[in-house]
PDB file of C-alpha atoms in Angstrom:
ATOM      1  CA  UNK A   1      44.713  51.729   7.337  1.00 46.00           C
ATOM      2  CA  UNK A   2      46.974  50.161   9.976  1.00 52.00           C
ATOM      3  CA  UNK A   3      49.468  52.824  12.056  1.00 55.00           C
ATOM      4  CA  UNK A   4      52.315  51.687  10.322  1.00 58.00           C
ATOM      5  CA  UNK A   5      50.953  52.336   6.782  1.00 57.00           C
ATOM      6  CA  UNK A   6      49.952  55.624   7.697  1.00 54.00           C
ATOM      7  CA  UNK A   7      53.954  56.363   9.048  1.00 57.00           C
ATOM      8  CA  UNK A   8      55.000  54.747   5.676  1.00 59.00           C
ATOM      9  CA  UNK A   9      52.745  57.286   3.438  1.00 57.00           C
ATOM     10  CA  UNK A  10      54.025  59.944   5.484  1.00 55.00           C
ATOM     11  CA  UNK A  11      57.620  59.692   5.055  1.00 59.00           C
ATOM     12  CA  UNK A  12      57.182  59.595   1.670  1.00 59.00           C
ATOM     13  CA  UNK A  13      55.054  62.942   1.915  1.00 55.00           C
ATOM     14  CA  UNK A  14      57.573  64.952   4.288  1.00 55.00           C
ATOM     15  CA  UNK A  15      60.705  63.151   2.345  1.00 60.00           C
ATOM     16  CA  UNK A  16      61.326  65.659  -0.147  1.00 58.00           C
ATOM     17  CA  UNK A  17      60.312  68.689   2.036  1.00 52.00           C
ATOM     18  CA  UNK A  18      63.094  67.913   5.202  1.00 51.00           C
ATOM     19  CA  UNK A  19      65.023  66.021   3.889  1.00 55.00           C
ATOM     20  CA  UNK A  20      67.079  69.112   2.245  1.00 58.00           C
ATOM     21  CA  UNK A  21      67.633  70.103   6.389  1.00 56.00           C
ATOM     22  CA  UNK A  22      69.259  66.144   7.667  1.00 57.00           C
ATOM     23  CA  UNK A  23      72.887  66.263   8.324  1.00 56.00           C
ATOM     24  CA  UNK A  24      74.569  64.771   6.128  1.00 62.00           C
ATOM     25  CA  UNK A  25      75.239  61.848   8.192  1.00 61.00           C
ATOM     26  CA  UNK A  26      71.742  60.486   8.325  1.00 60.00           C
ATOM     27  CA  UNK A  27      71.780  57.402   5.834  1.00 57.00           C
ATOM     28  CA  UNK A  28      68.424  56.042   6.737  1.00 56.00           C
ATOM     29  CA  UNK A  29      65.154  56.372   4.839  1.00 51.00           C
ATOM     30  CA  UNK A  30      66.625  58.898   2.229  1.00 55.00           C
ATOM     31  CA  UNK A  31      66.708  58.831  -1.355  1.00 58.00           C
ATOM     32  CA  UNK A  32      69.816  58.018  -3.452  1.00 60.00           C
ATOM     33  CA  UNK A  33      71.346  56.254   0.151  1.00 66.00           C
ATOM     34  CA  UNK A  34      71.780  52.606   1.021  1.00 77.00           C
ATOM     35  CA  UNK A  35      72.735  50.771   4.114  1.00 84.00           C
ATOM     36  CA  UNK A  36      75.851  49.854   2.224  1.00 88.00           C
ATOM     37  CA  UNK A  37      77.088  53.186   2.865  1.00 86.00           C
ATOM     38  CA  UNK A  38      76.057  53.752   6.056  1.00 85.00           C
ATOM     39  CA  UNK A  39      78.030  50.734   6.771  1.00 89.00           C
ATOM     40  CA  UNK A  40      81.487  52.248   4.774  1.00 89.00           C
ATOM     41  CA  UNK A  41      80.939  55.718   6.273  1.00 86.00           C
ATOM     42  CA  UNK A  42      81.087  53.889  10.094  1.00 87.00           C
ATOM     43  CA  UNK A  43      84.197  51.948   8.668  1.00 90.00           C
ATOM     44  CA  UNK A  44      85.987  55.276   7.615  1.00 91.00           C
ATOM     45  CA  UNK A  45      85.450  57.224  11.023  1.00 88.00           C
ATOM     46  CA  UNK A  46      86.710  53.688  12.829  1.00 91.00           C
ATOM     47  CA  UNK A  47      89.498  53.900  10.845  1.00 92.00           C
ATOM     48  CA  UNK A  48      90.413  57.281  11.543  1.00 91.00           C
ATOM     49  CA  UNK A  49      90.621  56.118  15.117  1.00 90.00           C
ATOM     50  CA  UNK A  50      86.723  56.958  16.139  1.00 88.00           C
ATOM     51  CA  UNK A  51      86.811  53.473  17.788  1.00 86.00           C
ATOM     52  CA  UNK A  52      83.807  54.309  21.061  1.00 81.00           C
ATOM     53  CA  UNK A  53      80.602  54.600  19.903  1.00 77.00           C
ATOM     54  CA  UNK A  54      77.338  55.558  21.382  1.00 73.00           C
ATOM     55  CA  UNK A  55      74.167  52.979  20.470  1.00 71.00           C
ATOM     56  CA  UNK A  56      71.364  53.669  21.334  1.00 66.00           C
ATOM     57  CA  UNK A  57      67.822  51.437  20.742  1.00 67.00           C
ATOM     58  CA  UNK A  58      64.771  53.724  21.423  1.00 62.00           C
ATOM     59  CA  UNK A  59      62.132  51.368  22.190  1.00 62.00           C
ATOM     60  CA  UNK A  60      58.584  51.988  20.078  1.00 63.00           C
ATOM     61  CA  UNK A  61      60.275  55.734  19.104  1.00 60.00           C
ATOM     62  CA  UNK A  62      56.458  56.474  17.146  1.00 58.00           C
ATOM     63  CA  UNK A  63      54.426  55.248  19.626  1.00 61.00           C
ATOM     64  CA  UNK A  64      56.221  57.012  22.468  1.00 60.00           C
ATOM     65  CA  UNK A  65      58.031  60.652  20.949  1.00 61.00           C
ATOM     66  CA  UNK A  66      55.835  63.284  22.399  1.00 64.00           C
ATOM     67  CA  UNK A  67      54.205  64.405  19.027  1.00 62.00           C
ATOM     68  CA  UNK A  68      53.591  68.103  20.044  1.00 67.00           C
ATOM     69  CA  UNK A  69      57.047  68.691  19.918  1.00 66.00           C
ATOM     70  CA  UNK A  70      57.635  66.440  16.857  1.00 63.00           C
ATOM     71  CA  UNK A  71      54.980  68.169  14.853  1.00 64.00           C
ATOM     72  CA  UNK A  72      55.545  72.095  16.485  1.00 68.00           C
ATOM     73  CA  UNK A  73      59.400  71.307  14.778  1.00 62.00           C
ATOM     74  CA  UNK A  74      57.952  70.034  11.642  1.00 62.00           C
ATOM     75  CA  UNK A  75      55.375  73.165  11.451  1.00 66.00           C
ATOM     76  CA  UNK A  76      58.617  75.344  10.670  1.00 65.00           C
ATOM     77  CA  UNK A  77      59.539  73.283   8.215  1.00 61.00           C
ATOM     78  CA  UNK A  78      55.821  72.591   6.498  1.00 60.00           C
ATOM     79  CA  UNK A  79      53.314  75.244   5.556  1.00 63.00           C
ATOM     80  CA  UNK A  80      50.673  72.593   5.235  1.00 59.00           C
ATOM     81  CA  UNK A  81      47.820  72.644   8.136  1.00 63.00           C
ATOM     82  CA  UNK A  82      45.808  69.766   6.585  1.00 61.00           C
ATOM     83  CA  UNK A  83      49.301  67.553   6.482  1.00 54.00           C
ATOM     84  CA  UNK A  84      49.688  69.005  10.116  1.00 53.00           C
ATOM     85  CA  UNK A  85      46.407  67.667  11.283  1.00 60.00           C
ATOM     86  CA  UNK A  86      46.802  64.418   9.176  1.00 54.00           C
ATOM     87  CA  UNK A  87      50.283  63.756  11.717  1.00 50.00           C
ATOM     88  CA  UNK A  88      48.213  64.571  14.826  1.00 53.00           C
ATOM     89  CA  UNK A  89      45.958  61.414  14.181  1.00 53.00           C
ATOM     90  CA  UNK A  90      45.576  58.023  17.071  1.00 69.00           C
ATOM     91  CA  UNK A  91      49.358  60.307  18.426  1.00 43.00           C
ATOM     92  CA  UNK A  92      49.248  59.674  22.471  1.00 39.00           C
ATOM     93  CA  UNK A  93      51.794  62.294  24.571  1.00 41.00           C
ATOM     94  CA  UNK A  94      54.543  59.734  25.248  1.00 38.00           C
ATOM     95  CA  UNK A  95      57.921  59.726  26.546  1.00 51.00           C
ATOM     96  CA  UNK A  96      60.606  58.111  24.842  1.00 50.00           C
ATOM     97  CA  UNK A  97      62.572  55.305  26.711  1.00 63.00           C
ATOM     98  CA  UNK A  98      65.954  53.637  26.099  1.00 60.00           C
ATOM     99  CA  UNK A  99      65.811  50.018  25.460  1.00 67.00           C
ATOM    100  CA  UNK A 100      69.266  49.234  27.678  1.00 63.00           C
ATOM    101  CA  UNK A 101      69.442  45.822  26.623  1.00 67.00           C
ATOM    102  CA  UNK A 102      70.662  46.954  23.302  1.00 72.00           C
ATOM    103  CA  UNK A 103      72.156  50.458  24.346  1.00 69.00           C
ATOM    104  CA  UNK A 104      75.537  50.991  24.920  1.00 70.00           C
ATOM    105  CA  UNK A 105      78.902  53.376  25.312  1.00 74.00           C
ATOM    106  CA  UNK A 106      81.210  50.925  24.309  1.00 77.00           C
ATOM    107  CA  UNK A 107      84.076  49.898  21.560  1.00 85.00           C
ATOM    108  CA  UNK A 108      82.979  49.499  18.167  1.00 86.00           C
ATOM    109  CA  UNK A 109      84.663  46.489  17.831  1.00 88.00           C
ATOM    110  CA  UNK A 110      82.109  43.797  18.776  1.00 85.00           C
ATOM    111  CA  UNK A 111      78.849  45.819  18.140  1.00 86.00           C
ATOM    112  CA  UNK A 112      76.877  45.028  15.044  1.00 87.00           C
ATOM    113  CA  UNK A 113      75.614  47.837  12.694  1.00 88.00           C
ATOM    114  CA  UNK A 114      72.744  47.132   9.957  1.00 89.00           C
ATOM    115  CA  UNK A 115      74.328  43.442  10.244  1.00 93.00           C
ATOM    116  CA  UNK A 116      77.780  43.984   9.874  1.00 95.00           C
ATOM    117  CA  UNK A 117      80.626  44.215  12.653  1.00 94.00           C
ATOM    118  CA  UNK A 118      83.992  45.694  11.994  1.00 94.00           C
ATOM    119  CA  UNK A 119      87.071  44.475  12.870  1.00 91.00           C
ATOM    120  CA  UNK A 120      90.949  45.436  13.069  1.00 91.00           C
ATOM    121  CA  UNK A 121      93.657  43.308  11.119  1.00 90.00           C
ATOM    122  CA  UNK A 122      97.032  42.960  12.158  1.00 90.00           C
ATOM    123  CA  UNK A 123      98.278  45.532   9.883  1.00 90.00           C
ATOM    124  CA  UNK A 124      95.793  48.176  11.812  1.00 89.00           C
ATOM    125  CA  UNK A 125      93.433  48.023   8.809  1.00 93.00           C
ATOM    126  CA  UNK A 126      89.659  48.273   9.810  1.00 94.00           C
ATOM    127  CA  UNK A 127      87.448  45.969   7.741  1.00 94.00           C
ATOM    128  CA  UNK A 128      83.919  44.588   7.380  1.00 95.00           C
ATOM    129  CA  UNK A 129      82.219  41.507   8.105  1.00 95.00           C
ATOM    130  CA  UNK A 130      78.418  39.587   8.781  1.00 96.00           C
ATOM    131  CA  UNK A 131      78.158  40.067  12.602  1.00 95.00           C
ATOM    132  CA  UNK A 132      77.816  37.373  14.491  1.00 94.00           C
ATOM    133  CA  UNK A 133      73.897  37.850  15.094  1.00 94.00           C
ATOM    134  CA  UNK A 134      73.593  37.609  11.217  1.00 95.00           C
ATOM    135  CA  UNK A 135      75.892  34.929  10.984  1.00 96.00           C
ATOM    136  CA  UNK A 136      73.854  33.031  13.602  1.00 96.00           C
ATOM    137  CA  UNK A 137      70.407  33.709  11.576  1.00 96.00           C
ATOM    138  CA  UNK A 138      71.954  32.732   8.202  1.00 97.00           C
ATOM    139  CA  UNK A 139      73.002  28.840   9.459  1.00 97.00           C
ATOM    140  CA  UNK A 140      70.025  29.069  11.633  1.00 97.00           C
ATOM    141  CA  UNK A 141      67.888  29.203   7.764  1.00 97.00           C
ATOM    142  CA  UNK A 142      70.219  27.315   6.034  1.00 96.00           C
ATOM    143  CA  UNK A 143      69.425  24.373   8.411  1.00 95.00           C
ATOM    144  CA  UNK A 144      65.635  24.882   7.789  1.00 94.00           C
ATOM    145  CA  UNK A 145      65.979  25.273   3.914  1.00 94.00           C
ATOM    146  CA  UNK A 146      68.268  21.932   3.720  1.00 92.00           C
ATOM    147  CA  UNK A 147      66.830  19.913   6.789  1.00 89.00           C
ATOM    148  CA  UNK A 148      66.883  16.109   5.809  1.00 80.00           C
ATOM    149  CA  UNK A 149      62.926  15.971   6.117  1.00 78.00           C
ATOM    150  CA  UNK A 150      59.938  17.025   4.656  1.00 73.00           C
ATOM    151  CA  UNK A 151      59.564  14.917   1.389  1.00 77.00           C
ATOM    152  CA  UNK A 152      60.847  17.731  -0.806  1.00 83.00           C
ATOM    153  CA  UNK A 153      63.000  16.870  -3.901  1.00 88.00           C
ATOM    154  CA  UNK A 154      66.674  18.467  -4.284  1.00 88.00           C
ATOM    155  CA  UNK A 155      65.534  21.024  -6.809  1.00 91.00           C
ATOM    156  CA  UNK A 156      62.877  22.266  -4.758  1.00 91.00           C
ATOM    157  CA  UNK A 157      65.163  22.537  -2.183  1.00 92.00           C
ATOM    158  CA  UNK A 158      68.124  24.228  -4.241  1.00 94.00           C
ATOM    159  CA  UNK A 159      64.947  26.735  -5.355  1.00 94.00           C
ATOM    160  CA  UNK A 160      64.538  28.296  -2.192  1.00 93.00           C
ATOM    161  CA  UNK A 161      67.977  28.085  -1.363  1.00 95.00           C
ATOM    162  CA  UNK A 162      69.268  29.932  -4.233  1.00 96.00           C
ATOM    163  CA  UNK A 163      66.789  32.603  -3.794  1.00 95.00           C
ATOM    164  CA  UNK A 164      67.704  33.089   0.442  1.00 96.00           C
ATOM    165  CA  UNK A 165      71.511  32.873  -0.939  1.00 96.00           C
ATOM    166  CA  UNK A 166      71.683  35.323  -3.738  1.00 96.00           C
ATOM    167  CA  UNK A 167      69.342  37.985  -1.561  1.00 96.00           C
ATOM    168  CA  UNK A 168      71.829  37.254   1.620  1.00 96.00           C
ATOM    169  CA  UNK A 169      75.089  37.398  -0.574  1.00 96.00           C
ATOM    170  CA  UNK A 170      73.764  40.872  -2.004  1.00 95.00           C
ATOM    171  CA  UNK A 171      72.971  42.722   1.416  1.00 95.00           C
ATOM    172  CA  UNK A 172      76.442  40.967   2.553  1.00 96.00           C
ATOM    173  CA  UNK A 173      78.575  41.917   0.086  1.00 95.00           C
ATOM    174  CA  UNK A 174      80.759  43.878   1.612  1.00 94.00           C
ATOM    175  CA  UNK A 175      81.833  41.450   4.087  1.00 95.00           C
ATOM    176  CA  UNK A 176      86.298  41.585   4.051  1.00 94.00           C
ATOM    177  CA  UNK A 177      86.195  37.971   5.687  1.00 93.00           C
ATOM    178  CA  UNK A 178      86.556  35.193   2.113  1.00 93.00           C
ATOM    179  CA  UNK A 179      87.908  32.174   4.640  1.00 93.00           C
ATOM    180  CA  UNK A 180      84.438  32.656   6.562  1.00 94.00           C
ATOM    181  CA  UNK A 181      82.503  32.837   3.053  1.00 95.00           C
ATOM    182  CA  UNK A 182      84.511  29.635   1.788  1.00 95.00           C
ATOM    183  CA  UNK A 183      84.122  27.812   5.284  1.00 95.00           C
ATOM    184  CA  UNK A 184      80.002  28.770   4.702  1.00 96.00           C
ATOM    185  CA  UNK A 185      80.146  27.417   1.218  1.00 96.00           C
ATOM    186  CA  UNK A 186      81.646  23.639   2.373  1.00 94.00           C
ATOM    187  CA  UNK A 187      79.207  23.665   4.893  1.00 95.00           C
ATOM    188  CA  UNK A 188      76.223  24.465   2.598  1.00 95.00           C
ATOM    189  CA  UNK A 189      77.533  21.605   0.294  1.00 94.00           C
ATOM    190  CA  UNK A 190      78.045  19.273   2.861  1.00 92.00           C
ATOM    191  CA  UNK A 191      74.287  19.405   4.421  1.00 93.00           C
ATOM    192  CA  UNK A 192      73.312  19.511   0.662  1.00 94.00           C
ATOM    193  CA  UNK A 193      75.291  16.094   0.388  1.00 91.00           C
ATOM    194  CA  UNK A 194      73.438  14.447   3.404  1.00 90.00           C
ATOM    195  CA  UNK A 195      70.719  15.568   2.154  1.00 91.00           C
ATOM    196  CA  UNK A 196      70.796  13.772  -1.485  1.00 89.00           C
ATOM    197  CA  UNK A 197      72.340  10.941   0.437  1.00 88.00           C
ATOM    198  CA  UNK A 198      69.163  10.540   2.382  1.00 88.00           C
ATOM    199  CA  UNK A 199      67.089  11.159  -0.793  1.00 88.00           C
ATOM    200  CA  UNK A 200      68.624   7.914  -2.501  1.00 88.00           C
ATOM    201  CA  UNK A 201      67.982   5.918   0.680  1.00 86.00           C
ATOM    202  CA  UNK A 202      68.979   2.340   0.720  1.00 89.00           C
ATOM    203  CA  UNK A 203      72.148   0.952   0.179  1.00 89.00           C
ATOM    204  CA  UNK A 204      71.872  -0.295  -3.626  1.00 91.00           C
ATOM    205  CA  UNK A 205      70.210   2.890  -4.654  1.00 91.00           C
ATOM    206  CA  UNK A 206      73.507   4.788  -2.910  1.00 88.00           C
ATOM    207  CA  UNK A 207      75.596   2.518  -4.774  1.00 88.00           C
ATOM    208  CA  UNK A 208      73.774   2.793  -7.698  1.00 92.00           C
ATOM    209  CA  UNK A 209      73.316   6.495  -8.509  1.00 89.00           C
ATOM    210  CA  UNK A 210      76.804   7.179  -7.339  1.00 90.00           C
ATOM    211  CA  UNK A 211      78.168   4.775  -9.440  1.00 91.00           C
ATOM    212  CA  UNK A 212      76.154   6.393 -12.355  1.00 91.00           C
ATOM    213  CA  UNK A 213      77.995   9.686 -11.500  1.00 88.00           C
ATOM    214  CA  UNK A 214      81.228   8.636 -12.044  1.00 89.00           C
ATOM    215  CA  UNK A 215      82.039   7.162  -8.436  1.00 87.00           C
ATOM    216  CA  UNK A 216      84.940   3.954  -8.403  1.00 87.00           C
ATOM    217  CA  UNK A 217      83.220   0.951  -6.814  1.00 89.00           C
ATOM    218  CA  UNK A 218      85.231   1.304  -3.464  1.00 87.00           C
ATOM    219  CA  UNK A 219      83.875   5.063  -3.105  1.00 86.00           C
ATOM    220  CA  UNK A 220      80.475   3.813  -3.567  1.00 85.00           C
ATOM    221  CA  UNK A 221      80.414   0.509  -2.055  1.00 87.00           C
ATOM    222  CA  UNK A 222      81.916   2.115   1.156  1.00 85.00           C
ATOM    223  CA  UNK A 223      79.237   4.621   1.506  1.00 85.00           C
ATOM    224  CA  UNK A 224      76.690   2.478   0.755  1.00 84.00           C
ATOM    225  CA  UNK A 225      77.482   0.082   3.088  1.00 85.00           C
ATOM    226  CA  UNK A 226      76.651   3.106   5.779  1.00 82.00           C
ATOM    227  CA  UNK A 227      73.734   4.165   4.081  1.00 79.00           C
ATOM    228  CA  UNK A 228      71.335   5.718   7.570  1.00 81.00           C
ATOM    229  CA  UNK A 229      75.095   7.559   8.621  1.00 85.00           C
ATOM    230  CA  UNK A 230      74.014  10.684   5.909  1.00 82.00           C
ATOM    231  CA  UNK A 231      76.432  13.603   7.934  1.00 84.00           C
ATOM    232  CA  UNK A 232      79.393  11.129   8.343  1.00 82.00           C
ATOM    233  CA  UNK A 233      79.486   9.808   4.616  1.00 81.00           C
ATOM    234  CA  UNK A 234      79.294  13.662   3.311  1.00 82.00           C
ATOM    235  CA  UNK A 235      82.336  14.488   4.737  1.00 79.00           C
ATOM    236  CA  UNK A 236      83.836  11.100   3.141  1.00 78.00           C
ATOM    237  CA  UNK A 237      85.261  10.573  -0.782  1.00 77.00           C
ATOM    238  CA  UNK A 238      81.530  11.759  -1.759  1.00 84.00           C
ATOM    239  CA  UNK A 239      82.867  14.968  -2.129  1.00 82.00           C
ATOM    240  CA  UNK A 240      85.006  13.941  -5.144  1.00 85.00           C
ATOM    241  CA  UNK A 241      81.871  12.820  -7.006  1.00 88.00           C
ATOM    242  CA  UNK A 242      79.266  15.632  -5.551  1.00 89.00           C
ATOM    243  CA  UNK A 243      81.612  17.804  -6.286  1.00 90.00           C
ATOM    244  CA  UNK A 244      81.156  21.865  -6.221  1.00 92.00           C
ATOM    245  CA  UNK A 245      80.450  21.337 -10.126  1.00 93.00           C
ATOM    246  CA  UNK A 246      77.784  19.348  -9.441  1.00 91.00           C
ATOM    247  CA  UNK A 247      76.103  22.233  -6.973  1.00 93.00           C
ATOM    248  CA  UNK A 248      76.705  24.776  -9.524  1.00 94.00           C
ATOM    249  CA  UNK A 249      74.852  22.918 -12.398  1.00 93.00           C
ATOM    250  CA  UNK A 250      72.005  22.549 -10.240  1.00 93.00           C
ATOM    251  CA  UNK A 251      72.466  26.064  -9.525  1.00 95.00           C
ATOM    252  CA  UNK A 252      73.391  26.475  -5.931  1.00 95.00           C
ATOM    253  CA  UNK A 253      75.181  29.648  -5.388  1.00 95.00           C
ATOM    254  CA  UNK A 254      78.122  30.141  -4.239  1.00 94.00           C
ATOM    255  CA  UNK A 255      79.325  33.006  -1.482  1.00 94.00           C
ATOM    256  CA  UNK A 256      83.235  32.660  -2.437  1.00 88.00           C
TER     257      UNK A 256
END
């Protein structure tokens, strides 16, 4: 049994017992709580005017919290020598250390929490939206999941996609920040568009299965006539035949 299994089945041991003695503003790994409202509790204080915050990343916290202490605490709190000795187990006498890279007194505006940043309108409203290091990580997979190589077919593709989307829209919910969901959405479509553009190849296959979707010769003679220039023709008139209709029947999701 691997370290971290062993932490795992002991949380869930010593849940119920301590968890009655957290303060009340300890979200994490406790029952009937989500990150969602970790995420609207920070947005409340900020917008009482808490704006400095203090982050702080300890680096390898189990491997390095000096466990005699840890466990003499918890021996208050648990009348159970045989769970006692369990926690003692591969436990070295470490010191904790501050990871500074990702440590920091600073404003909340422009640190992430649990994905999110917050932000101040002009109205003095606080709201919610993906950080940027999310942000960056979603594109970053969207590019892999629609890259215009591999051999895979356009359902196969929309497969994985919808499953990475609907999981990502979920967590991200909460975001305040629809022009950035919309903007996402276009450019989802648009890679989507090069992609099937790709698919279909040559020039009279272009023209032909656009044609078959309701495109006007000019629309699909034009395109076709540029048929290896996939990113420039899916920002052209091809967006009035693969049209956000045609996404949603083949069940891409959309963020807006």
């Amino acid at each position: 049994m691997t370290d971290r299994l062993i932490q795992q089945a002991l949380l869930h041991v010593l849940q119920p017992l301590i968890d009655p003695t957290f303060s009340e503003h300890r979200h994490g790994f406790r029952p009937g709580r989500r990150a969602h409202d970790a995420v609207l509790s920070a947005q409340r204080y900020v917008q009482q005017g808490r704006h400095t915050v203090v982050d702080v990343d300890l680096s390898k916290f189990f491997d390095r919290v000096n466990h005699d202490i840890l466990i003499d605490r918890l021996r208050k709190r648990v009348n159970d020598p045989g769970l006692i000795r369990l926690l003692r187990r591969c436990y070295d006498k470490l010191r904790l250390k501050i990871n500074e890279s990702k440590s920091a007194v600073a404003s909340v505006f422009g640190r992430k929490f649990l994905g999110y940043a917050l932000w101040q309108a002009h109205d003095g409203e606080v709201r919610r939206a993906v950080s940027a290091k999310a942000l960056h990580a979603f594109k970053l997979r969207i590019r892999q999941l629609t890259r215009r190589s591999g051999g895979r077919s356009m359902e196969q593709v929309v497969e994985k996609l919808r499953s990475y989307l609907l999981g990502w829209k979920g967590y991200f919910k909460l975001s305040q920040t629809p022009r950035i969901w919309r903007s996402l959405d276009a450019w989802i479509r648009r890679r989507l568009r090069a992609m099937q553009l790709k698919q279909w190849r040559r020039g009279t296959t272009i023209y032909r299965e656009l044609t078959r979707l309701g495109a006007n010769t000019r629309v699909a003679q034009s395109v076709a006539a540029l048929s290896r220039r996939w990113w420039h023709n899916s920002l052209s008139a091809i967006h009035n035949v693969l049209t956000i209709a045609y996404f949603d029947r083949l069940g891409v999701p959309r963020l807006s």
